Short mmCIF file of C-alpha atoms in Angstrom, two decimals:
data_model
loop_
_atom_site.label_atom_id
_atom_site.label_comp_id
_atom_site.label_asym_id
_atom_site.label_seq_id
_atom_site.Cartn_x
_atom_site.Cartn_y
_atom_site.Cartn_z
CA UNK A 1 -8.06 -43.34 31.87
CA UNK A 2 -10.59 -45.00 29.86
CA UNK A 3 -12.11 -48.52 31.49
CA UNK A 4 -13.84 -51.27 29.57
CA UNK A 5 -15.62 -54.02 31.46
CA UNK A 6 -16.04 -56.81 29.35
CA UNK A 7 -19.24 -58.95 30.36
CA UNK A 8 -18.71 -62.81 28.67
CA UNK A 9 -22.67 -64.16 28.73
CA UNK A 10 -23.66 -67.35 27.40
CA UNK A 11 -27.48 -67.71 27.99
CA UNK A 12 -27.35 -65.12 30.86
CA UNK A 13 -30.26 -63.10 30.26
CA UNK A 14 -31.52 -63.82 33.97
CA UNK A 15 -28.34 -62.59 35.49
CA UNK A 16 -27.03 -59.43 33.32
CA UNK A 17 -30.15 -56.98 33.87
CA UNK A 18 -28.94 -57.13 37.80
CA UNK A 19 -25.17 -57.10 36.52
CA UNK A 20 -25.88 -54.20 34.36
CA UNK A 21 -27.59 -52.65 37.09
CA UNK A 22 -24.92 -53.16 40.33
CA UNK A 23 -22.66 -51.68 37.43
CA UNK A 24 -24.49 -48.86 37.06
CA UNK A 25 -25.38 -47.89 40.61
CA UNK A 26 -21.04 -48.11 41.28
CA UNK A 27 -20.29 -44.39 42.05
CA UNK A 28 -18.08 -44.13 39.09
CA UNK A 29 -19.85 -44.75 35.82
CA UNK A 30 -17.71 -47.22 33.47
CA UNK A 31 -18.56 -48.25 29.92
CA UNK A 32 -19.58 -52.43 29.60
CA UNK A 33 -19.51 -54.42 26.11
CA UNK A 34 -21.44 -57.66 26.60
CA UNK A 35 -20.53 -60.33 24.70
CA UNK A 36 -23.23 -62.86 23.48
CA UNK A 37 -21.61 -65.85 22.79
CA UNK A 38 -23.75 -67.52 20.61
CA UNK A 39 -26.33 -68.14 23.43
CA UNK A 40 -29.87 -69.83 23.04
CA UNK A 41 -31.76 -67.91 25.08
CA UNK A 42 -32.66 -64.29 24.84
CA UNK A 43 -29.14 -62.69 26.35
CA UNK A 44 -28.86 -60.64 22.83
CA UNK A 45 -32.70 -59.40 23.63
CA UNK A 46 -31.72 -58.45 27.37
CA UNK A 47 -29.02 -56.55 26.34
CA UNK A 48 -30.06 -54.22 23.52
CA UNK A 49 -33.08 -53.23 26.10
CA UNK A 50 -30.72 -52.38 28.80
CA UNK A 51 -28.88 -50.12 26.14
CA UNK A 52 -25.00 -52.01 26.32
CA UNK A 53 -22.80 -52.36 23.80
CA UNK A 54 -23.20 -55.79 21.78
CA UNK A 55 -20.88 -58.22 20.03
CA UNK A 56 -22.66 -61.46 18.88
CA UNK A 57 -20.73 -64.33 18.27
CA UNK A 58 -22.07 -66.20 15.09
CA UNK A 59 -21.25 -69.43 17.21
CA UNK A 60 -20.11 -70.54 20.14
CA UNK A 61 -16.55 -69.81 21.23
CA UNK A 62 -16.49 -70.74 24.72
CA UNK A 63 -14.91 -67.78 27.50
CA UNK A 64 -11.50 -67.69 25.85
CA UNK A 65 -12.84 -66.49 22.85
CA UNK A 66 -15.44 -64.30 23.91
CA UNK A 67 -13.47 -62.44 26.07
CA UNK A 68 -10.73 -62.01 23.92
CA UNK A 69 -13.74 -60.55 21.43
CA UNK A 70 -13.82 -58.12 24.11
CA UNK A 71 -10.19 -57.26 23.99
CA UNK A 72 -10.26 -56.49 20.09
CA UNK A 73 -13.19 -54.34 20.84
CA UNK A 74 -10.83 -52.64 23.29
CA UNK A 75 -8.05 -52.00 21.54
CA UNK A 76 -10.46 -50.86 18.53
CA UNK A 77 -12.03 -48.41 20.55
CA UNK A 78 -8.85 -46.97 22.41
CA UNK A 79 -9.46 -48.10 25.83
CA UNK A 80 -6.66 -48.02 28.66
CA UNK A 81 -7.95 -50.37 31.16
CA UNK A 82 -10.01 -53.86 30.39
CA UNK A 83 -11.66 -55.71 33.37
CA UNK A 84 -13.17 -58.97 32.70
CA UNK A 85 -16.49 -59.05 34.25
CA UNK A 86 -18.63 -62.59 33.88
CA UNK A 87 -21.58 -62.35 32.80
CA UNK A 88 -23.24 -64.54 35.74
CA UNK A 89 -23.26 -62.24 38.39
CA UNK A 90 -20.72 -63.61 40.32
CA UNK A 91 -18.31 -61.25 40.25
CA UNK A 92 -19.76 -57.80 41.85
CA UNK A 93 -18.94 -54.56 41.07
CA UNK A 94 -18.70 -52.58 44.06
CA UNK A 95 -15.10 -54.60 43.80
CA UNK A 96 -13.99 -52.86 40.63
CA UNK A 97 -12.53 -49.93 42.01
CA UNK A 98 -10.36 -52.05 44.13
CA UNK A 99 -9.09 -54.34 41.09
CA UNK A 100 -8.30 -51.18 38.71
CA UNK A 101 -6.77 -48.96 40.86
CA UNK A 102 -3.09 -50.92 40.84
CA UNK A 103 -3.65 -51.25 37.19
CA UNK A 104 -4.11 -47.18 36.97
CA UNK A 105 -1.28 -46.72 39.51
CA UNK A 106 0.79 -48.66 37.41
CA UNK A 107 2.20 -51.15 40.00
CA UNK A 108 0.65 -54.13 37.90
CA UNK A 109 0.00 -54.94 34.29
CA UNK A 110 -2.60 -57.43 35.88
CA UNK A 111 -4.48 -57.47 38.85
CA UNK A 112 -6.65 -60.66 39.49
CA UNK A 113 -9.93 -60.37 41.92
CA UNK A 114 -9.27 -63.45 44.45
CA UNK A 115 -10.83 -65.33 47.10
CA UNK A 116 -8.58 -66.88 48.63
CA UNK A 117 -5.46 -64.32 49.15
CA UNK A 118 -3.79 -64.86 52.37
CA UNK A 119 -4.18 -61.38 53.79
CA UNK A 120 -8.40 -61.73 53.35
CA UNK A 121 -9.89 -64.59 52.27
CA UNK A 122 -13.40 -64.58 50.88
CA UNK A 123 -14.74 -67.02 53.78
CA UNK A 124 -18.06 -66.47 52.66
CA UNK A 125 -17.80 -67.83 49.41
CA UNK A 126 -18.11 -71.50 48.63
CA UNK A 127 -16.32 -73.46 45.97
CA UNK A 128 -17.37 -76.74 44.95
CA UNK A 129 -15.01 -79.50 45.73
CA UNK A 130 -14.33 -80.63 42.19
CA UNK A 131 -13.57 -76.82 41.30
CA UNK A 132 -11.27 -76.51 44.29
CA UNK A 133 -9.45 -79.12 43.53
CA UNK A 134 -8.68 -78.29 39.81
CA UNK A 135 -8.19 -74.83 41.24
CA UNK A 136 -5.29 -76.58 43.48
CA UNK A 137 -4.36 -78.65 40.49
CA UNK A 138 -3.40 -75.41 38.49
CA UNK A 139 -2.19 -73.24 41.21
CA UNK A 140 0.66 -75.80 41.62
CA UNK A 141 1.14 -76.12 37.85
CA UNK A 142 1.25 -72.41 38.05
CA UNK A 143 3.98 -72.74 40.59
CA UNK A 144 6.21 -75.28 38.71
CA UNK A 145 6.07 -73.46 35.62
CA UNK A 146 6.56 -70.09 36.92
CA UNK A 147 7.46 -69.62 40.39
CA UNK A 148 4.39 -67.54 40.74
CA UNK A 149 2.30 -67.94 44.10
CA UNK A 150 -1.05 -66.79 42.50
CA UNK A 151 -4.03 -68.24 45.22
CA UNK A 152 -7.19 -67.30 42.83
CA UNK A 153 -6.01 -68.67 39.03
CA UNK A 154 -9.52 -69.53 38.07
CA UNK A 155 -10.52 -66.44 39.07
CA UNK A 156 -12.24 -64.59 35.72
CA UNK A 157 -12.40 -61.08 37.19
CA UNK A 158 -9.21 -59.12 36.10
CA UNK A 159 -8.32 -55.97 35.53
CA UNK A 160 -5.44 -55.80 32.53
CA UNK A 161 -3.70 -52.54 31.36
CA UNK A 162 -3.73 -51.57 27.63
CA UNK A 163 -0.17 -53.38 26.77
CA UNK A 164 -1.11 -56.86 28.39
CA UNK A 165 -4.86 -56.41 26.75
CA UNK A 166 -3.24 -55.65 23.34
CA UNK A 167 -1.21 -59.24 24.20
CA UNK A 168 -4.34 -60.85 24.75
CA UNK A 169 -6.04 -59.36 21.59
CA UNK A 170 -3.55 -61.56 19.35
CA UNK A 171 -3.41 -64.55 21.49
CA UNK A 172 -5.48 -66.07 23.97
CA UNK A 173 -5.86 -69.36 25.52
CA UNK A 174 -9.45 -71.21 24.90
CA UNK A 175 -11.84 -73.42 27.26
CA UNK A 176 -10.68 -73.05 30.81
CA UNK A 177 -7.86 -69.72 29.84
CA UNK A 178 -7.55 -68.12 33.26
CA UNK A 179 -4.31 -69.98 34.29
CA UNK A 180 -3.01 -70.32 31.21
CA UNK A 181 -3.47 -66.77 30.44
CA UNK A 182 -1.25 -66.02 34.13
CA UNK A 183 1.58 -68.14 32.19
CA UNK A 184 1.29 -66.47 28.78
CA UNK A 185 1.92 -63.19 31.01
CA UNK A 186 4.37 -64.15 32.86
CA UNK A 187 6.64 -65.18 29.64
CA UNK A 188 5.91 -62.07 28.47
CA UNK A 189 7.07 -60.54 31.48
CA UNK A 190 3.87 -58.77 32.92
CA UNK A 191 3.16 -58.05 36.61
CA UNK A 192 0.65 -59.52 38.04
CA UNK A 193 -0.74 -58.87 41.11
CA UNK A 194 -3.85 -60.22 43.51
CA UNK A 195 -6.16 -58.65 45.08
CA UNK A 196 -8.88 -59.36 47.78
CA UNK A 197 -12.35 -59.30 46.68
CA UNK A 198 -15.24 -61.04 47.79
CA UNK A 199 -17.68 -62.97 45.11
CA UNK A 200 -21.21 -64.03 45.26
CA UNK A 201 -22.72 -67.20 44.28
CA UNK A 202 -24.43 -67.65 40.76
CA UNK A 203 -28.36 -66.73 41.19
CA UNK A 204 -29.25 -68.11 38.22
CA UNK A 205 -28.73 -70.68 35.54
CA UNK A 206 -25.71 -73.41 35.18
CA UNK A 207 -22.31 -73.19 35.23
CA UNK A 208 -20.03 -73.88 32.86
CA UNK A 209 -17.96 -76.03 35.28
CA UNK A 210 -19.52 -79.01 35.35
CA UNK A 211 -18.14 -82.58 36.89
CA UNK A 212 -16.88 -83.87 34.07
CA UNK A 213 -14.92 -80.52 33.33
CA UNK A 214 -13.93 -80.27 36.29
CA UNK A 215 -12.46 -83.69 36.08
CA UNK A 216 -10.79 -82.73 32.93
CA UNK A 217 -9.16 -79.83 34.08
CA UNK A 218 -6.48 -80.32 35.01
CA UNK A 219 -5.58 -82.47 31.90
CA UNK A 220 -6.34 -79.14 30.00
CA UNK A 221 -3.96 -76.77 32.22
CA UNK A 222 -1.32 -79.60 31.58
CA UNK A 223 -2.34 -79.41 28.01
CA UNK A 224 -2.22 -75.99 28.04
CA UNK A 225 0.91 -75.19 29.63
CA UNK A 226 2.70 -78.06 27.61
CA UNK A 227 2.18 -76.24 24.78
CA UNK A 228 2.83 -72.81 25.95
CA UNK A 229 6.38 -74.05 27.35
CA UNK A 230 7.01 -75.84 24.09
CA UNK A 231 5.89 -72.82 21.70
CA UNK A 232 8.78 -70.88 20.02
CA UNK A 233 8.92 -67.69 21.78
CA UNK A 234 7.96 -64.91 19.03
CA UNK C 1 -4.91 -120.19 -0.97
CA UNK C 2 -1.66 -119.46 1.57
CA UNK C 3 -2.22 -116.95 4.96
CA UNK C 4 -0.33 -114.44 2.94
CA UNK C 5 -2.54 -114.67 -0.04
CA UNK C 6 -5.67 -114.44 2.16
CA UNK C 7 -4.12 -111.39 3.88
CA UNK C 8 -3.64 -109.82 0.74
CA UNK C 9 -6.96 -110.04 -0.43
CA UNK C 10 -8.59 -109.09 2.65
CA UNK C 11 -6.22 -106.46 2.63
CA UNK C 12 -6.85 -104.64 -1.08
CA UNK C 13 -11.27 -105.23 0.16
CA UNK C 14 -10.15 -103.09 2.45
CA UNK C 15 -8.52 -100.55 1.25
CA UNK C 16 -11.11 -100.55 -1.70
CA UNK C 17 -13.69 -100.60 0.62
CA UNK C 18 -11.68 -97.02 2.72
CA UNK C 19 -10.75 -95.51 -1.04
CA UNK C 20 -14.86 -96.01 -2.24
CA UNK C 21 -16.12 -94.45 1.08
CA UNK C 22 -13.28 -91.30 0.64
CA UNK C 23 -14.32 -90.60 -2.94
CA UNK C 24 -18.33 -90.93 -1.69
CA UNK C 25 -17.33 -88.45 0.87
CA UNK C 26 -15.62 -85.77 -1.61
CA UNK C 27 -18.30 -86.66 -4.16
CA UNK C 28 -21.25 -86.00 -1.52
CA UNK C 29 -19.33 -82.75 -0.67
CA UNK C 30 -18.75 -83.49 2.56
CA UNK C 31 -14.89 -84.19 2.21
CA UNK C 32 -13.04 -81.19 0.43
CA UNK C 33 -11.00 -83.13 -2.28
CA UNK C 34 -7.67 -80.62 -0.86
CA UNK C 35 -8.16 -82.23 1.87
CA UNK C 36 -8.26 -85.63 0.74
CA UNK C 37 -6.04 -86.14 -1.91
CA UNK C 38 -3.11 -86.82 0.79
CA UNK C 39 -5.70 -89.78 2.10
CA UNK C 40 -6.26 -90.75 -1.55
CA UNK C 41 -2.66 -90.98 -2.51
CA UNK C 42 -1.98 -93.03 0.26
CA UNK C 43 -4.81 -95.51 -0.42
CA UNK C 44 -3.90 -95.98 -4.37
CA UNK C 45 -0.33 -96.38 -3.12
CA UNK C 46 -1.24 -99.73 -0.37
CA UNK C 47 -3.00 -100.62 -2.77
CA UNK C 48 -0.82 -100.77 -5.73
CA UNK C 49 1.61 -102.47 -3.02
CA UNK C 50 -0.59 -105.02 -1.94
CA UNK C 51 -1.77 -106.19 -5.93
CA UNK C 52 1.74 -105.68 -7.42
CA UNK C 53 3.68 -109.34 -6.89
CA UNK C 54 7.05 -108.06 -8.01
CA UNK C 55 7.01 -105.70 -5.17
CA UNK C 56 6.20 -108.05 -2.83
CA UNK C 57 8.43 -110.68 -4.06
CA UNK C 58 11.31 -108.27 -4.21
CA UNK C 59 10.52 -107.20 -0.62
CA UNK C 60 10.32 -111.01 0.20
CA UNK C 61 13.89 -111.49 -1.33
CA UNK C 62 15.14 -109.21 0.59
CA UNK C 63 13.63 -109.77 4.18
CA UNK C 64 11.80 -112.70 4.07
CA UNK C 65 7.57 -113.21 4.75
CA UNK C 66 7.39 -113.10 7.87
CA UNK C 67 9.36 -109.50 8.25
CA UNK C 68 7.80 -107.99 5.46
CA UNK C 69 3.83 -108.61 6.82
CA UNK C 70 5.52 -106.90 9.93
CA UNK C 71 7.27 -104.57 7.93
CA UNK C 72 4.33 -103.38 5.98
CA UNK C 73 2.23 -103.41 8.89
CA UNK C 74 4.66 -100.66 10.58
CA UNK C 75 4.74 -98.33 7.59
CA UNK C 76 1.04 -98.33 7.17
CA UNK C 77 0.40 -97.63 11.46
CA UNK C 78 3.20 -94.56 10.79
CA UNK C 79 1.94 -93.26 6.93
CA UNK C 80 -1.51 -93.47 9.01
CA UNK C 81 -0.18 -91.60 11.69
CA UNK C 82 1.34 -88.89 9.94
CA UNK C 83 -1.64 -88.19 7.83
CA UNK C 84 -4.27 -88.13 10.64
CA UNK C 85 -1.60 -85.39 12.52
CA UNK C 86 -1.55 -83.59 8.76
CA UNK C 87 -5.64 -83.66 9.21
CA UNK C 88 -5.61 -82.63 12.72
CA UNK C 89 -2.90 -79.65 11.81
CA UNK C 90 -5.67 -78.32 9.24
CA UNK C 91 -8.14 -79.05 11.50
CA UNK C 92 -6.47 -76.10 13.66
CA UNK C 93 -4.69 -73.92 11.31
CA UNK C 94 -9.13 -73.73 10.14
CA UNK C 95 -10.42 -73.63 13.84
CA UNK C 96 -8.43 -70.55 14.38
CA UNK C 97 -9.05 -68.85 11.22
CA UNK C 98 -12.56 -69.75 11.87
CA UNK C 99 -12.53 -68.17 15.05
CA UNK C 100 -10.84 -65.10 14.01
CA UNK C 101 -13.74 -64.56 11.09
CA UNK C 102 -16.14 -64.99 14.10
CA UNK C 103 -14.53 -62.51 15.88
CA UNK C 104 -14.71 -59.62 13.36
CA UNK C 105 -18.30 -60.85 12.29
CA UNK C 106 -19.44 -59.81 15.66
CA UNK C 107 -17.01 -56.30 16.15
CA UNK C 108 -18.65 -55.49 12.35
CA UNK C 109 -21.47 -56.21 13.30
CA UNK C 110 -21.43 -53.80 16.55
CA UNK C 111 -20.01 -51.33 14.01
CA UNK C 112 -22.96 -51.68 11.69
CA UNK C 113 -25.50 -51.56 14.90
CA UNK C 114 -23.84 -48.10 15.99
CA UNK C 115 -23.91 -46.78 12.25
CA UNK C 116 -27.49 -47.76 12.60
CA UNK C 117 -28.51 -45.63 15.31
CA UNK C 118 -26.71 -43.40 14.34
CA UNK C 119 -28.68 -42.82 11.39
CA UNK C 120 -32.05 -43.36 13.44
CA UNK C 121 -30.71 -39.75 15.43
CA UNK C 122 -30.18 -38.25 11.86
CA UNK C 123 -26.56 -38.06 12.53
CA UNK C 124 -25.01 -39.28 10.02
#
């Protein structure tokens, strides 16, 4: 089965030569598209010396639309398997394996990477407060709205088979997406399934998750799943 | 003068004043006239209400002063209301189509980059 990892970067041309290279040392070899979303720094520059795949963005789409970039360039290119890899080095491959192998078994349409599953929680890894809470926040929305028990839902590092990518490709959420995306599945009626993994803190750079994002978030997931719940279903 | 007449006036300065700045915005090029001429409309059409005394003294006839300042004042808040969610609807229907455009701009653009080397191996 083919695998894409799809590497959203804005201004993350500290972090992907080391992403690019944990990717590469993995013992299987899997093909990476990186895309530059309109970033100010040299990410573009980084990437066409470490020889990866490219898609600019003209301007700035935030993740949503940069990784759903990456799922057009999947189904272009005929790709079975998509994993969402971000482009700050958080999320490290030597986990892959362990997110796409239900995928490849077929036992889930989507397996997210999380910390904070019951059976092995990262305990290493620390959120920030503001994050946990929204995380909370949108967990419980997820609940309500779904019945789902998902621990991780702002977890970015997901592993989606070709159907559910091919979903994606047409629609997919903006800002924040990852637990609105988990709701857009489950109308569709995907599996999805969670996985342990452990993640590593951001060497370098800023995150996008700010205070004052953080603060907003959970306005946006009830945004966000307002208007998924009131959508016609098509 | 009466309150009414002074409302008036102040009123139609008003809406001049909101009609001059629209048509200096699609004159500068910075407002697309499509997308104004719903704004437009609705200006010319307060303000034809406002200067026209048989409407208002019809409307008076009817309802009385006092429920027709109120009355107006309602239908303006809503016709406002409805045309800034008309705005905000193009403003999406364009945000996604200018996304989209983005979107293919970049996978052409990876196209064009692997035609390129391509070429530069003198396979093509």
């Amino acid at each position: 089965m083919k695998v894409l990892l799809i590497i959203p970067a804005h201004n993350e041309a500290k972090n992907l030569p080391q992403l690019i290279g944990d990717i590469r040392a993995c013992k299987i070899q899997y093909d990476a598209v990186v895309v530059d979303d309109a970033s100010s720094d040299d990410t573009a520059y980084v990437v066409a010396g470490l020889h990866v795949p490219i898609l600019r963005l003209a301007a700035n789409l935030g993740i949503g639309g940069a990784v759903q970039t990456g799922f057009k360039y999947a189904v272009l290119k005929g790709y079975d398997i998509a994993v969402q890899v971000d482009g700050d080095g958080q999320h490290d491959p030597t986990w892959l394996e362990t997110i796409i192998e239900p995928v490849r078994r077929g036992e889930a349409d989507c397996v997210i990477g999380s910390r904070y599953t019951g059976k092995n929680p990262d305990v290493d890894y620390k959120t920030p407060l503001p994050r946990r809470l929204g995380m909370h926040f949108s967990v419980g929305m997820l609940f309500l709205a779904t019945g789902l028990h998902i621990t991780d839902t702002t977890s970015g590092f997901r592993a989606l088979n070709r159907p559910a990518f091919e979903f994606f490709a047409r629609s997919y959420p903006v800002d924040h997406p990852e637990a609105e995306a988990l709701l857009m599945l489950h109308q569709k009626n995907f599996r999805i399934l969670e996985v342990a993994v452990k993640m590593r803190g951001r060497v370098r750079g800023k995150s996008l998750f700010t205070f004052t994002n953080a603060m907003l978030y959970p306005l946006r997931v009830i945004i966000g799943f307002m208007g998924l719940i009131l959508q016609k279903k098509g | 003068m009466s309150e009414v007449i002074q409302l008036r006036t102040c009123g139609m300065f008003l809406i001049l004043l909101v009609l001059v700045y629209t048509l200096h915005l699609v004159r500068s090029n910075r407002l697309s006239a499509h997308l104004a001429i719903s704004w437009i409309i609705a200006e010319l059409v307060f303000l034809i209400l406002i200067l026209s005394d048989n409407v208002w003294a019809y409307a008076k006839s009817l309802v009385g002063e006092s429920a027709v300042l109120y009355g107006a004042l309602l239908l303006g808040t809503v016709w406002i209301v409805f045309l800034m969610l008309d705005s905000l609807t193009r403003i999406s229907s364009l945000t996604v189509k200018l996304k989209e455009v983005n979107q293919e701009l970049a996978l052409a653009l990876q196209r064009l980059d692997c035609l390129e080397e391509k070429d530069r191996k003198g396979l093509l």
